[in-house]
XYZ file of C-alpha atoms in Angstrom:
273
model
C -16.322 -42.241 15.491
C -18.754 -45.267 14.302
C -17.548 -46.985 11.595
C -21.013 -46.562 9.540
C -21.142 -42.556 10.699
C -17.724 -42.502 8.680
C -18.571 -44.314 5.945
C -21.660 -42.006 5.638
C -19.464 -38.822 6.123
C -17.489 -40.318 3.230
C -20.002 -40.578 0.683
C -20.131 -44.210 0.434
C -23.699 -44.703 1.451
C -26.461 -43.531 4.090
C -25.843 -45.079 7.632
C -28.416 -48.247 6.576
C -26.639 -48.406 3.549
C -23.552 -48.517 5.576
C -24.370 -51.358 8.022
C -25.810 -53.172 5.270
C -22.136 -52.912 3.816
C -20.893 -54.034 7.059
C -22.757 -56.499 8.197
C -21.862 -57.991 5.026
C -18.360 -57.957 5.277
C -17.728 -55.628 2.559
C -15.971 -53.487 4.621
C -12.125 -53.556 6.519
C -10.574 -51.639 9.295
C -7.157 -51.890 8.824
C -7.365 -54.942 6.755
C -9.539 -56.906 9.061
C -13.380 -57.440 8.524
C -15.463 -54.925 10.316
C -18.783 -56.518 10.661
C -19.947 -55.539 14.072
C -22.244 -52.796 14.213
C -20.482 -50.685 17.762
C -17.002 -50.669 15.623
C -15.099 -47.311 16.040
C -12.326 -45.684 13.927
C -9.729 -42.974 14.781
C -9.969 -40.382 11.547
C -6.563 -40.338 10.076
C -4.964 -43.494 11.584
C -7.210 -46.205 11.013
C -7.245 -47.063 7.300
C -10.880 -48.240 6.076
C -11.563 -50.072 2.807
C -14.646 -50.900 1.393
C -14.330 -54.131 -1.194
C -10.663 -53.028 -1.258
C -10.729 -49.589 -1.714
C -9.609 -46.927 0.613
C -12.265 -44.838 1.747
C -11.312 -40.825 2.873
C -13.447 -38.472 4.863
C -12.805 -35.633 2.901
C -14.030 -37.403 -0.523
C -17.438 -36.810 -0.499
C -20.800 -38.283 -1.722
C -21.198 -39.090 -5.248
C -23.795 -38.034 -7.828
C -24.700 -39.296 -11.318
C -27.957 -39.662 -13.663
C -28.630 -42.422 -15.553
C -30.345 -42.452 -19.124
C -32.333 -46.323 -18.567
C -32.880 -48.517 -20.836
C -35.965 -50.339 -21.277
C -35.752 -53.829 -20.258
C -34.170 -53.183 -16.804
C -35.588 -53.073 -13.105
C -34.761 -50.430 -10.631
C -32.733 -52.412 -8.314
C -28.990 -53.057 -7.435
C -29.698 -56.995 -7.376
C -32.369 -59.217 -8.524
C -32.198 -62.718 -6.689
C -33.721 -64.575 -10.385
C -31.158 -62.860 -12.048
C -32.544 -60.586 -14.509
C -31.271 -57.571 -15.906
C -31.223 -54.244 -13.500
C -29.630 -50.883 -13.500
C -26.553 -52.206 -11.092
C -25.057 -53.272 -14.292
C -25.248 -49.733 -15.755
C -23.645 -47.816 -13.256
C -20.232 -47.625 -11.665
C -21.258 -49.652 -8.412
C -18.169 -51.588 -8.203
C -15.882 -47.453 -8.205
C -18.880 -46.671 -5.348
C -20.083 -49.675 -3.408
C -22.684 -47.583 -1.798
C -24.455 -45.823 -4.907
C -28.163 -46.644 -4.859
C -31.484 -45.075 -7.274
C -33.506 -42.216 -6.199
C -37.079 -43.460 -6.729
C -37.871 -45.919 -9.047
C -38.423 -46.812 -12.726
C -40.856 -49.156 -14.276
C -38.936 -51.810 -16.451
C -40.335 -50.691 -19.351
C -40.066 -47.005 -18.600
C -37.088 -45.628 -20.141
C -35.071 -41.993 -18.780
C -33.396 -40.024 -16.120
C -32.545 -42.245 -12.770
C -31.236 -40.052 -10.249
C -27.849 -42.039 -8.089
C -26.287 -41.038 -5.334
C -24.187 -42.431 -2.184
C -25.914 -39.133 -0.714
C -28.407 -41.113 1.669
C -29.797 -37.926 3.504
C -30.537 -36.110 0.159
C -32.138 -38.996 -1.406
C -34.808 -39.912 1.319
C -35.295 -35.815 1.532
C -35.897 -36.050 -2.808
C -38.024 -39.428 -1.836
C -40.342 -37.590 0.681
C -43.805 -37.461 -0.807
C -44.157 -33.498 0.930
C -41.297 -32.643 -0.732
C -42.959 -32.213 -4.128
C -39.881 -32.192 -6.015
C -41.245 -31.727 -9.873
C -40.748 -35.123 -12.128
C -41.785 -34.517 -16.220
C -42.974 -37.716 -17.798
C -43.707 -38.232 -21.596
C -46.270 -40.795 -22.393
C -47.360 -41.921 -25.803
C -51.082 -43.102 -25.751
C -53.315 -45.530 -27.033
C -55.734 -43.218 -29.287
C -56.350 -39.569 -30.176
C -56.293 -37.781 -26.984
C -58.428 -34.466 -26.576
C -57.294 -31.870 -24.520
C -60.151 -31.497 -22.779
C -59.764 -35.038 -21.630
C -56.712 -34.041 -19.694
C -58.612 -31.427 -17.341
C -59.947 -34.452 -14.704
C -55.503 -34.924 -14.318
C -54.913 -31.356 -13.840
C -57.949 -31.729 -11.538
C -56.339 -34.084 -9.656
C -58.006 -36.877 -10.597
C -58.700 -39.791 -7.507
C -57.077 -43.313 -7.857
C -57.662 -46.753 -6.104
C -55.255 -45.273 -3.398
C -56.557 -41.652 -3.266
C -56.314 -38.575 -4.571
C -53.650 -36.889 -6.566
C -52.889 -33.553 -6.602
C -53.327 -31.850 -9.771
C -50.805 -32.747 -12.355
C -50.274 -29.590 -15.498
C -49.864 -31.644 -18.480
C -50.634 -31.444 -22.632
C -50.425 -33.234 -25.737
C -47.197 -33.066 -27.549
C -47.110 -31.657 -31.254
C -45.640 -34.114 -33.623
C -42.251 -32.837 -33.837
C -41.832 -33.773 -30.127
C -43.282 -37.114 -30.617
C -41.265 -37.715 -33.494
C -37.849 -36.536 -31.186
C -38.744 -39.002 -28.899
C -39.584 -42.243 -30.577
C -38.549 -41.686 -34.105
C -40.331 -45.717 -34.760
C -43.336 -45.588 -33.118
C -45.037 -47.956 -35.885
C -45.320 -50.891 -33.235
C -46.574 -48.949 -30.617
C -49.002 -47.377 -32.859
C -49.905 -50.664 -34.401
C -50.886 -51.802 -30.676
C -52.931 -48.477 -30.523
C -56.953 -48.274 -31.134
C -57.667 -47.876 -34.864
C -53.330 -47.685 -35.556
C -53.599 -44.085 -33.633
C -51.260 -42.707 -30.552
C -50.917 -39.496 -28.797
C -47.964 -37.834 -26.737
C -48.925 -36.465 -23.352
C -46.509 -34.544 -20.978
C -47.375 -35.291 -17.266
C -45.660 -33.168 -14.492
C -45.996 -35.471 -10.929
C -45.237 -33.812 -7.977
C -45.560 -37.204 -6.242
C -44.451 -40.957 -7.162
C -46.712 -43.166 -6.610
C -45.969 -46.732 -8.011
C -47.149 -46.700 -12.125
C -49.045 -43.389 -11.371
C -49.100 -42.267 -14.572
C -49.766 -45.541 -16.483
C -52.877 -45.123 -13.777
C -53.658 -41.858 -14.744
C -53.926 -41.980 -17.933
C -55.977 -45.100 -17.817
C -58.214 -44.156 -15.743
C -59.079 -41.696 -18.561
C -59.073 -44.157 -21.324
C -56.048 -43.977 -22.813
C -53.353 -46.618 -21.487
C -49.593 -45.729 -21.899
C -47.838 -47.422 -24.847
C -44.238 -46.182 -24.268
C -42.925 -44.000 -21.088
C -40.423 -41.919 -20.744
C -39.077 -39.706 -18.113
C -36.838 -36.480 -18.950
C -36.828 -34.014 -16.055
C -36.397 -34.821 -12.064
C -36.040 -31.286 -10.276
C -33.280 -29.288 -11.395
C -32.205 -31.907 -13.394
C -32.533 -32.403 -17.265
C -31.373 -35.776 -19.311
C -30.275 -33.581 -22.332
C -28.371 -35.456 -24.857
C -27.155 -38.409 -22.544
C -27.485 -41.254 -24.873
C -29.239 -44.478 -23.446
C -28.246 -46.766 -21.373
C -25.351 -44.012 -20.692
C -24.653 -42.716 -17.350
C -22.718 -39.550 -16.321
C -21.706 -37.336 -13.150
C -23.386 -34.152 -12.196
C -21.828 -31.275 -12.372
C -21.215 -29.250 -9.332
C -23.787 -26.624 -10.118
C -25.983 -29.801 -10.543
C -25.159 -30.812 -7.376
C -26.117 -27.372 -5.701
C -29.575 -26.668 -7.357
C -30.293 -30.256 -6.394
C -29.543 -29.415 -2.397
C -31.370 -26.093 -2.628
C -34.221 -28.217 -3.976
C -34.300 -30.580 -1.136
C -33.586 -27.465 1.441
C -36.849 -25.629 0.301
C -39.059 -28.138 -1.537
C -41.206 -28.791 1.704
C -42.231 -25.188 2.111
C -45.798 -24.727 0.781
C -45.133 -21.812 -1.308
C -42.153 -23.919 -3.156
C -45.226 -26.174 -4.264
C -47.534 -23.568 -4.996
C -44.745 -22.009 -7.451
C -43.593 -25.056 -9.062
C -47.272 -25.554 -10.307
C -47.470 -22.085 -11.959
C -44.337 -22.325 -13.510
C -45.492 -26.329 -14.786
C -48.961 -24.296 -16.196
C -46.524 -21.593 -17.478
């Protein structure tokens, strides 16, 4: 078969991702460089490495959230050098591990990896409405009513979005989540800040950041917990750790059904729930 049909069959990246590992010369076919894009391999004779290590059919994609850091961009290289999540994560064990979606630098929580490339553009897919929970703390004391023209579905400079359920946080949560808040608050109108939950069933670049501006009340600190099936728990920052196979399965379920309609329609009464 193609080299980069193997290498995707392996788990070591999506078929782009593959040829981009070729093409490279990351990869060897029986310890010469395979960098030509019509190279073939014979399953179970040929022996293919990528950056030195044997690949296998048989040992499947890889999975694993990440618990970022402020301070780091969502990329696996930055050509002026500054700090991204490449660093955090076991790239060099899996050459072709790449982020599902996208993380503001100073947005800290769950980052979805995978060598899974079908999966990830399915999770990616803006029909696919795959639920993400965001918690924001605000500049100023946010009223709940202020939060209907979001669960509206309030329009941006690029559209629409569809309606988002979201709330205002008690204390306790806000407390759990940033337990010094005195600088953010000190950067807030009058020394006040307010928690918000946001539930996007899109991703739109700094969508929330524009939501919530475009109802007065910039975000101060981001953070995102929940993506799908999928909860960051307890996984200390700047930590990273694999899913476990029952992850693994409600996150394929969730890609096999999240473009029906109804999945949509249910995921939004549950969010309001």
């Amino acid at each position: 078969m193609r080299l980069q049909r193997f290498l995707a069959r392996a788990g070591v990246a999506s078929r782009r991702g593959s040829e981009d590992l070729m093409t490279a010369g990351r990869v060897t076919v029986n310890g010469a460089p395979a960098t030509e894009l019509g190279t073939k391999v014979t399953v179970g004779v040929d022996r293919v490495a990528v950056d030195g290590k044997t690949v296998a059919l048989d040992q499947g994609a890889v999975y694993l959230m990440l618990h970022k850091p402020a301070g780091y961009l969502t990329t696996m290289a930055d050509p002026q050098g500054r700090p991204c999540v490449a660093s955090l994560v076991p790239r060099e064990q899996y050459p072709g591990l790449f982020p599902v979606g996208r993380l503001d630098k100073d947005t800290t929580g769950l980052l979805l990896f995978t060598t899974d490339g079908d999966l990830g553009n399915i999770l990616l897919h803006p029909s696919h409405h795959v639920a993400k929970r965001y918690l924001a703390l605000v500049d100023g004391t946010v009223r709940d009513a202020e939060l209907e023209p979001l669960r509206a579905g309030i329009t941006l400079d690029d559209g629409p979005c569809q309606p988002a359920p979201c709330r205002i946080l008690d204390h306790s949560e806000e407390a759990c989540l940033w337990p010094d808040t005195a600088s953010a608050e000190a950067r807030g109108r009058a020394g006040t800040a307010t928690g918000v939950e946001v539930i996007l069933h899109e991703g739109r670049k700094n969508q929330v950041k524009r939501m919530l501006g475009a109802i007065g009340h910039p975000v101060l600190l981001l953070h995102r917990d929940r993506m799908g099936p999928l909860e960051l728990g307890d996984l200390a920052r700047g930590s990273w750790r694999m899913l476990t196979p029952e992850e693994v399965d409600a996150l394929k379920r969730v890609s096999s059904v999240a473009s029906d309609p109804a999945y949509a329609r249910d995921a939004l009464r549950k969010d309001h729930a």
